[in-house]
CSV table of C-alpha atoms and ligand atoms in Angstrom, one decimal:
chain,number,residue,atom,x,y,z
A,1365,MET,CA,-93.7,147.6,110.2
A,1366,ALA,CA,-94.6,150.0,107.2
A,1367,LYS,CA,-96.7,149.4,104.0
A,1368,ALA,CA,-97.2,151.4,101.0
A,1369,SER,CA,-98.8,150.9,97.6
A,1370,ALA,CA,-98.2,152.1,94.1
A,1371,PRO,CA,-100.0,151.8,90.7
A,1372,GLY,CA,-98.5,150.3,87.5
A,1373,LYS,CA,-98.7,152.4,84.5
A,1374,LEU,CA,-99.5,152.5,80.6
A,1375,ILE,CA,-97.8,154.7,78.0
A,1376,LEU,CA,-100.4,155.8,75.5
A,1377,PHE,CA,-97.8,157.9,73.4
A,1378,GLY,CA,-94.2,158.3,73.5
A,1379,GLU,CA,-92.2,155.5,74.6
A,1380,HIS,CA,-88.6,155.5,73.4
A,1381,PHE,CA,-89.2,159.2,72.1
A,1382,VAL,CA,-89.5,160.4,75.7
A,1383,VAL,CA,-85.9,159.3,76.4
A,1384,TYR,CA,-84.7,162.0,73.9
A,1385,GLY,CA,-86.8,164.6,75.6
A,1386,LEU,CA,-90.0,164.3,73.6
A,1387,PRO,CA,-93.3,164.5,75.3
A,1388,ALA,CA,-95.4,161.4,76.2
A,1389,ILE,CA,-98.7,160.7,77.4
A,1390,ALA,CA,-99.1,157.9,80.2
A,1391,THR,CA,-101.5,156.9,82.8
A,1392,ALA,CA,-101.5,155.2,86.3
A,1393,ILE,CA,-103.8,152.1,86.2
A,1394,GLU,CA,-105.8,150.5,88.9
A,1395,SER,CA,-103.5,147.6,89.5
A,1396,ARG,CA,-101.0,148.1,92.5
A,1397,THR,CA,-97.8,146.7,94.0
A,1398,VAL,CA,-97.7,146.7,97.8
A,1399,ALA,CA,-94.3,147.0,99.7
A,1400,GLU,CA,-93.8,145.9,103.3
A,1401,ILE,CA,-90.9,146.9,105.2
A,1402,GLN,CA,-90.1,145.2,108.5
A,1403,ARG,CA,-86.8,145.8,110.4
A,1404,ALA,CA,-84.9,142.5,110.7
A,1405,LYS,CA,-81.7,141.0,111.6
A,1406,GLU,CA,-80.6,140.8,108.0
A,1407,TYR,CA,-81.5,142.1,104.8
A,1408,SER,CA,-84.0,139.9,102.7
A,1409,LEU,CA,-86.6,140.2,100.0
A,1410,LEU,CA,-89.6,138.2,99.5
A,1411,ASP,CA,-91.3,138.9,96.3
A,1412,ASN,CA,-95.1,137.6,96.1
A,1413,ARG,CA,-96.1,139.8,93.1
A,1414,PRO,CA,-98.1,137.8,90.2
A,1415,GLU,CA,-95.9,137.7,87.3
A,1416,THR,CA,-95.5,136.8,83.7
A,1417,PRO,CA,-93.5,133.7,84.0
A,1418,GLY,CA,-89.8,134.1,84.2
A,1419,TYR,CA,-90.1,137.9,84.9
A,1420,LYS,CA,-88.8,138.2,88.3
A,1421,LYS,CA,-85.9,135.6,87.8
A,1422,GLU,CA,-84.7,137.7,85.0
A,1423,LYS,CA,-84.9,140.9,86.7
A,1424,TYR,CA,-83.5,139.6,90.3
A,1425,ASP,CA,-80.2,141.3,89.7
A,1426,GLN,CA,-81.5,144.6,88.6
A,1427,GLN,CA,-84.0,144.6,91.6
A,1428,SER,CA,-81.4,144.1,94.1
A,1429,ASP,CA,-79.2,146.9,92.6
A,1430,SER,CA,-82.3,149.1,92.4
A,1431,ILE,CA,-83.2,148.4,96.2
A,1432,GLN,CA,-79.7,149.1,97.1
A,1433,ARG,CA,-79.6,152.5,95.2
A,1434,MET,CA,-82.8,153.4,97.0
A,1435,LEU,CA,-81.5,152.6,100.5
A,1436,LYS,CA,-78.2,154.9,99.7
A,1437,VAL,CA,-80.0,157.8,98.3
A,1438,MET,CA,-82.3,157.6,101.2
A,1439,GLY,CA,-79.5,157.6,103.9
A,1440,LEU,CA,-80.4,154.0,104.9
A,1441,GLU,CA,-77.4,152.2,103.7
A,1442,GLY,CA,-76.7,149.2,105.5
A,1443,LYS,CA,-80.0,149.1,107.4
A,1444,LYS,CA,-81.1,145.5,107.8
A,1445,VAL,CA,-84.8,145.3,106.3
A,1446,ARG,CA,-87.0,142.7,105.2
A,1447,ILE,CA,-88.9,143.8,101.9
A,1448,VAL,CA,-92.1,142.1,101.2
A,1449,LEU,CA,-93.7,142.8,97.7
A,1450,GLY,CA,-97.3,141.9,96.9
A,1451,GLY,CA,-100.4,143.4,95.3
A,1452,ASP,CA,-102.4,142.6,92.2
A,1453,LEU,CA,-100.0,144.3,89.6
A,1454,VAL,CA,-98.8,141.6,87.5
A,1455,ALA,CA,-94.8,142.0,87.2
A,1456,ALA,CA,-94.6,142.1,83.5
A,1457,SER,CA,-92.6,144.3,80.8
A,1458,GLY,CA,-94.4,147.4,79.9
A,1459,VAL,CA,-96.8,147.7,82.7
A,1460,GLY,CA,-94.3,149.9,84.9
A,1461,ALA,CA,-93.8,147.1,87.5
A,1462,SER,CA,-90.4,148.3,88.4
A,1463,GLY,CA,-91.6,151.9,88.8
A,1464,ALA,CA,-94.5,150.7,91.0
A,1465,SER,CA,-92.2,148.6,93.2
A,1466,CYS,CA,-89.6,151.4,93.6
A,1467,ALA,CA,-92.2,154.0,94.5
A,1468,ALA,CA,-94.1,151.6,97.1
A,1469,ILE,CA,-90.7,150.7,98.7
A,1470,ALA,CA,-89.6,154.3,98.8
A,1471,ALA,CA,-92.7,155.2,100.4
A,1472,ALA,CA,-92.7,152.4,102.9
A,1473,LEU,CA,-89.0,153.2,103.6
A,1474,ASN,CA,-89.9,156.6,104.4
A,1475,GLU,CA,-92.7,155.8,106.9
A,1476,GLU,CA,-90.8,153.1,108.6
A,1477,PHE,CA,-87.7,155.2,109.3
A,1478,GLY,CA,-89.8,158.4,109.7
A,1479,LEU,CA,-87.6,160.4,107.2
A,1480,GLY,CA,-90.2,162.9,106.7
A,1481,MET,CA,-89.8,162.8,102.8
A,1482,ASP,CA,-92.5,164.5,100.6
A,1483,ARG,CA,-94.0,163.1,97.3
A,1484,HIS,CA,-91.5,164.8,95.1
A,1485,GLU,CA,-88.4,163.3,97.4
A,1486,ILE,CA,-90.3,159.9,97.2
A,1487,ASN,CA,-90.3,160.2,93.3
A,1488,ASP,CA,-86.6,161.1,93.3
A,1489,ALA,CA,-85.7,158.0,95.3
A,1490,ALA,CA,-88.0,155.9,93.2
A,1491,TYR,CA,-86.2,157.3,90.0
A,1492,GLU,CA,-82.8,156.4,91.6
A,1493,GLY,CA,-84.2,152.8,91.9
A,1494,GLU,CA,-85.3,152.8,88.4
A,1495,LYS,CA,-81.7,153.3,87.4
A,1496,GLY,CA,-81.0,149.8,88.6
A,1497,TYR,CA,-83.6,148.3,86.1
A,1498,HIS,CA,-83.1,150.9,83.2
A,1499,GLY,CA,-79.5,152.4,83.3
A,1500,MET,CA,-80.8,156.0,82.3
A,1501,PRO,CA,-84.4,156.0,82.5
A,1502,SER,CA,-86.7,158.8,81.5
A,1503,GLY,CA,-88.5,158.8,84.8
A,1504,ILE,CA,-91.9,158.5,83.1
A,1505,ASP,CA,-92.6,155.2,85.3
A,1506,ASN,CA,-92.0,156.5,88.6
A,1507,CYS,CA,-93.8,159.7,88.2
A,1508,CYS,CA,-97.0,157.7,87.0
A,1509,SER,CA,-96.5,155.6,90.0
A,1510,THR,CA,-95.8,158.2,92.5
A,1511,TYR,CA,-98.2,161.0,91.3
A,1512,GLY,CA,-100.8,158.8,89.7
A,1513,GLY,CA,-103.3,160.2,87.5
A,1514,PHE,CA,-102.9,160.9,83.7
A,1515,LEU,CA,-99.9,162.6,83.0
A,1516,HIS,CA,-98.3,164.6,79.9
A,1517,PHE,CA,-94.6,163.8,80.8
A,1518,ARG,CA,-91.4,165.3,79.3
A,1519,LYS,CA,-87.8,165.1,80.3
A,1520,ASP,CA,-85.9,168.2,80.5
A,1521,LEU,CA,-82.8,167.1,79.0
A,1522,LYS,CA,-80.8,170.0,80.4
A,1523,THR,CA,-81.7,169.8,83.9
A,1524,GLY,CA,-82.5,166.1,83.9
A,1525,LYS,CA,-85.9,167.1,85.6
A,1526,SER,CA,-89.2,165.7,84.7
A,1527,VAL,CA,-91.8,167.9,83.8
A,1528,VAL,CA,-95.2,166.7,84.6
A,1529,ARG,CA,-98.8,168.0,84.0
A,1530,GLN,CA,-102.0,166.2,84.9
A,1531,MET,CA,-104.1,165.8,81.9
A,1532,HIS,CA,-108.1,165.7,81.8
A,1533,SER,CA,-110.3,163.9,78.9
A,1534,LYS,CA,-113.6,165.0,78.3
A,1535,ALA,CA,-114.6,161.4,77.5
A,1536,PRO,CA,-113.6,158.4,79.6
A,1537,LEU,CA,-110.8,156.5,78.1
A,1538,SER,CA,-111.2,152.6,78.2
A,1539,ILE,CA,-108.4,150.3,77.5
A,1540,VAL,CA,-107.6,146.9,76.7
A,1541,VAL,CA,-104.2,145.3,77.4
A,1542,GLY,CA,-102.9,142.2,75.7
A,1543,ASN,CA,-99.6,140.5,77.3
A,1544,THR,CA,-97.2,138.8,74.9
A,1545,GLY,CA,-95.8,136.9,77.7
A,1546,LEU,CA,-92.3,137.9,76.8
A,1547,THR,CA,-90.0,139.8,79.2
A,1548,SER,CA,-88.0,142.4,77.6
A,1549,ASN,CA,-84.8,144.0,78.5
A,1550,THR,CA,-85.2,147.8,78.7
A,1551,THR,CA,-81.6,149.0,79.0
A,1552,LYS,CA,-80.8,146.8,75.6
A,1553,VAL,CA,-83.8,147.7,73.6
A,1554,VAL,CA,-83.1,151.5,74.3
A,1555,GLY,CA,-79.3,150.9,73.6
A,1556,ASP,CA,-80.4,149.3,70.3
A,1557,VAL,CA,-82.6,152.3,69.6
A,1558,ARG,CA,-79.7,154.7,70.2
A,1559,ALA,CA,-77.4,152.8,68.2
A,1560,LYS,CA,-79.7,152.7,65.2
A,1561,ARG,CA,-80.3,156.4,65.5
A,1562,GLU,CA,-76.7,157.1,65.4
A,1563,LYS,CA,-76.1,154.6,62.3
A,1564,ASP,CA,-79.2,156.6,60.5
A,1565,PRO,CA,-79.6,160.0,61.7
A,1566,GLU,CA,-81.7,161.2,58.7
A,1567,LYS,CA,-84.2,158.1,59.1
A,1568,PHE,CA,-84.6,158.8,62.8
A,1569,LYS,CA,-84.9,162.7,62.3
A,1570,LYS,CA,-88.0,162.0,60.1
A,1571,ILE,CA,-89.3,159.4,62.6
A,1572,PHE,CA,-88.9,162.0,65.5
A,1573,ASP,CA,-90.4,164.8,63.5
A,1574,ASN,CA,-93.4,162.6,62.6
A,1575,TYR,CA,-93.8,161.6,66.4
A,1576,SER,CA,-93.5,165.3,67.5
A,1577,LYS,CA,-96.7,166.1,65.4
A,1578,ILE,CA,-98.3,163.1,66.8
A,1579,ALA,CA,-97.7,164.1,70.4
A,1580,GLU,CA,-98.9,167.5,69.7
A,1581,GLU,CA,-102.0,166.3,68.1
A,1582,ALA,CA,-102.6,163.6,70.5
A,1583,THR,CA,-102.6,166.1,73.6
A,1584,VAL,CA,-105.3,168.0,72.0
A,1585,SER,CA,-107.4,165.1,70.7
A,1586,VAL,CA,-107.2,163.3,74.2
A,1587,GLU,CA,-108.0,166.3,76.2
A,1588,ASN,CA,-111.0,167.0,73.9
A,1589,GLY,CA,-112.2,163.2,74.3
A,1590,ASP,CA,-111.8,162.8,70.6
A,1591,LEU,CA,-111.6,159.1,70.8
A,1592,ILE,CA,-111.5,158.5,67.0
A,1593,LYS,CA,-108.7,160.7,66.5
A,1594,THR,CA,-106.8,159.5,69.5
A,1595,GLY,CA,-107.1,156.0,68.2
A,1596,LEU,CA,-105.8,156.8,64.8
A,1597,LEU,CA,-102.8,158.6,66.4
A,1598,MET,CA,-102.1,155.6,68.4
A,1599,ASN,CA,-101.9,153.4,65.2
A,1600,MET,CA,-99.5,156.1,63.7
A,1601,ASN,CA,-97.3,155.8,66.9
A,1602,HIS,CA,-97.3,152.2,66.7
A,1603,LEU,CA,-96.0,152.3,63.1
A,1604,LEU,CA,-93.0,154.6,64.1
A,1605,LEU,CA,-92.1,152.4,66.8
A,1606,GLU,CA,-92.3,149.4,64.6
A,1607,GLU,CA,-89.9,151.4,62.2
A,1608,MET,CA,-87.7,151.9,64.9
A,1609,GLY,CA,-87.3,148.1,65.4
A,1610,VAL,CA,-88.9,147.8,68.8
A,1611,SER,CA,-91.8,145.6,68.0
A,1612,CYS,CA,-91.9,141.9,67.4
A,1613,ASP,CA,-94.3,139.1,65.9
A,1614,GLU,CA,-96.3,138.8,69.0
A,1615,LEU,CA,-97.1,142.5,69.4
A,1616,GLU,CA,-97.9,142.7,65.9
A,1617,GLU,CA,-100.4,139.9,66.3
A,1618,LEU,CA,-101.9,141.6,69.3
A,1619,VAL,CA,-102.2,144.9,67.4
A,1620,ASP,CA,-103.5,143.2,64.5
A,1621,LEU,CA,-106.2,141.5,66.7
A,1622,ALA,CA,-107.1,144.6,68.5
A,1623,SER,CA,-107.9,146.6,65.2
A,1624,ARG,CA,-109.8,143.7,63.6
A,1625,ASN,CA,-112.1,143.4,66.7
A,1626,GLY,CA,-113.0,147.0,66.7
A,1627,ALA,CA,-110.5,149.0,68.7
A,1628,LEU,CA,-110.1,152.7,67.9
A,1629,GLY,CA,-106.4,152.2,68.1
A,1630,ALA,CA,-103.7,149.9,69.2
A,1631,LYS,CA,-99.9,150.1,70.0
A,1632,LEU,CA,-97.1,148.4,71.7
A,1633,THR,CA,-96.7,150.0,75.1
A,1634,GLY,CA,-93.3,150.5,77.2
A,1635,THR,CA,-90.0,149.0,76.0
A,1636,GLY,CA,-91.5,146.6,73.2
A,1637,ARG,CA,-89.9,143.6,71.8
A,1638,GLY,CA,-92.3,141.7,74.2
A,1639,GLY,CA,-94.3,143.1,77.0
A,1640,LEU,CA,-97.8,144.6,76.4
A,1641,MET,CA,-100.1,146.0,73.6
A,1642,VAL,CA,-102.6,148.8,74.7
A,1643,ALA,CA,-105.6,149.2,72.6
A,1644,LEU,CA,-108.2,152.2,73.0
A,1645,VAL,CA,-111.6,150.7,73.0
A,1646,THR,CA,-115.2,151.8,73.4
A,1647,GLY,CA,-117.9,150.2,75.7
A,1648,GLY,CA,-119.0,147.6,73.4
A,1649,THR,CA,-115.9,146.7,71.7
A,1650,GLY,CA,-113.8,146.2,75.0
A,1651,SER,CA,-114.9,142.7,75.7
A,1652,ARG,CA,-114.8,141.7,72.2
A,1653,VAL,CA,-111.1,142.8,71.8
A,1654,ALA,CA,-110.2,141.1,75.0
A,1655,SER,CA,-111.9,137.6,74.3
A,1656,ALA,CA,-110.2,137.8,70.8
A,1657,ILE,CA,-106.7,138.1,72.5
A,1658,LYS,CA,-107.7,135.5,74.9
A,1659,LYS,CA,-108.8,133.1,72.3
A,1660,ALA,CA,-105.4,133.6,70.5
A,1661,GLY,CA,-103.8,132.3,73.8
A,1662,TYR,CA,-102.5,135.7,75.1
A,1663,HIS,CA,-103.7,137.1,78.7
A,1664,SER,CA,-105.8,140.3,78.4
A,1665,GLU,CA,-107.1,142.7,80.8
A,1666,MET,CA,-109.5,145.7,80.6
A,1667,THR,CA,-108.6,148.9,82.6
A,1668,LYS,CA,-109.4,152.6,83.0
A,1669,ILE,CA,-107.0,155.4,83.3
A,1670,GLY,CA,-106.1,157.8,86.2
A,1671,ALA,CA,-105.6,155.9,89.5
A,1672,LYS,CA,-104.1,157.3,92.4
A,1673,GLY,CA,-100.6,157.4,93.1
A,1674,VAL,CA,-98.5,156.2,95.8
A,1675,LYS,CA,-100.0,156.1,99.3
A,1676,VAL,CA,-99.1,154.6,102.8
A,1677,ILE,CA,-101.5,151.8,104.1
A,1678,ARG,CA,-102.2,152.1,107.7
B,2980,PMV,O1,-91.0,148.9,79.6
B,2980,PMV,P1,-91.4,150.0,80.6
B,2980,PMV,O2,-92.8,149.8,81.0
B,2980,PMV,O3,-90.3,150.1,81.7
B,2980,PMV,O4,-91.3,151.4,79.7
B,2980,PMV,C1,-90.1,151.9,79.3
B,2980,PMV,C2,-90.1,153.2,78.5
B,2980,PMV,C3,-89.0,153.6,77.6
B,2980,PMV,O5,-89.5,154.9,77.1
B,2980,PMV,C4,-88.6,152.6,76.6
B,2980,PMV,C5,-87.9,153.8,78.6
B,2980,PMV,C6,-87.9,155.1,79.5
B,2980,PMV,O6,-86.9,155.4,80.3
B,2980,PMV,O7,-88.8,155.9,79.1
């Protein structure tokens, strides 16, 4: 029997843009998924992760495809294993639940079968697993879950490789998350954005140009610990995502609640059209933002940036 855990993630800048090769900034978070692998007479999966209601059922087929892809790419096709998933990361849209489970499963399989894979190879296997959920994922989720920390991420569209750099902020970043309670379909939303972009290339060129400037400035403001500027840039990033059609009423309400209660910036995070809102807060405002969100009937949590990546549990 082998066990491994991997963290969830939050994208602070650049979801959707990252699919087109633009840079994104994302962080591993403290909550983790634990995967346990046992050799068994036949294949089975027991998913004990806490969830946004309906998430696991909706993702079941994608999850099965994802696991089969990982077994195949790791040379374990046809192996009979029992996989048990747990941990404190809530299986929900926007928090990197699939990336965390892929990284944890890949690391636990590597351990159980003595494959001797290094971290980069585990990341590659987790990326293969992500394809079961996302079609053509950028790779940002599995990189956050595998490497951990606070990442500047870019997908090199020519080579298909992830270009990852660890970032350091001079000021600690505190984050509040609000959960719409809605599960989004990444493949569908990414496909919708692609179709809209093909239909109106001029509009999307402007949006993408604006985002490129935001990403450049955010990289500097985040590393300098300029929280006020970072918050403003998050708001601007959200407006672009809204213009691209990936927000929804619940996300708008959460962004509005966070802003009115003192957040420095707030935006949707991840796929959008459901999933999560992420707000940048300072010490005092964090609990005010979180309780306003809870009062409005949504689940909310505070978290810090930069958790450790995938690790085997012995
Ligand atoms: O919803 P999440 O947490 O899986 O994030 C998806 C991020 C996208 O940029 C929309 C897709 C991708 O592959 O990067």
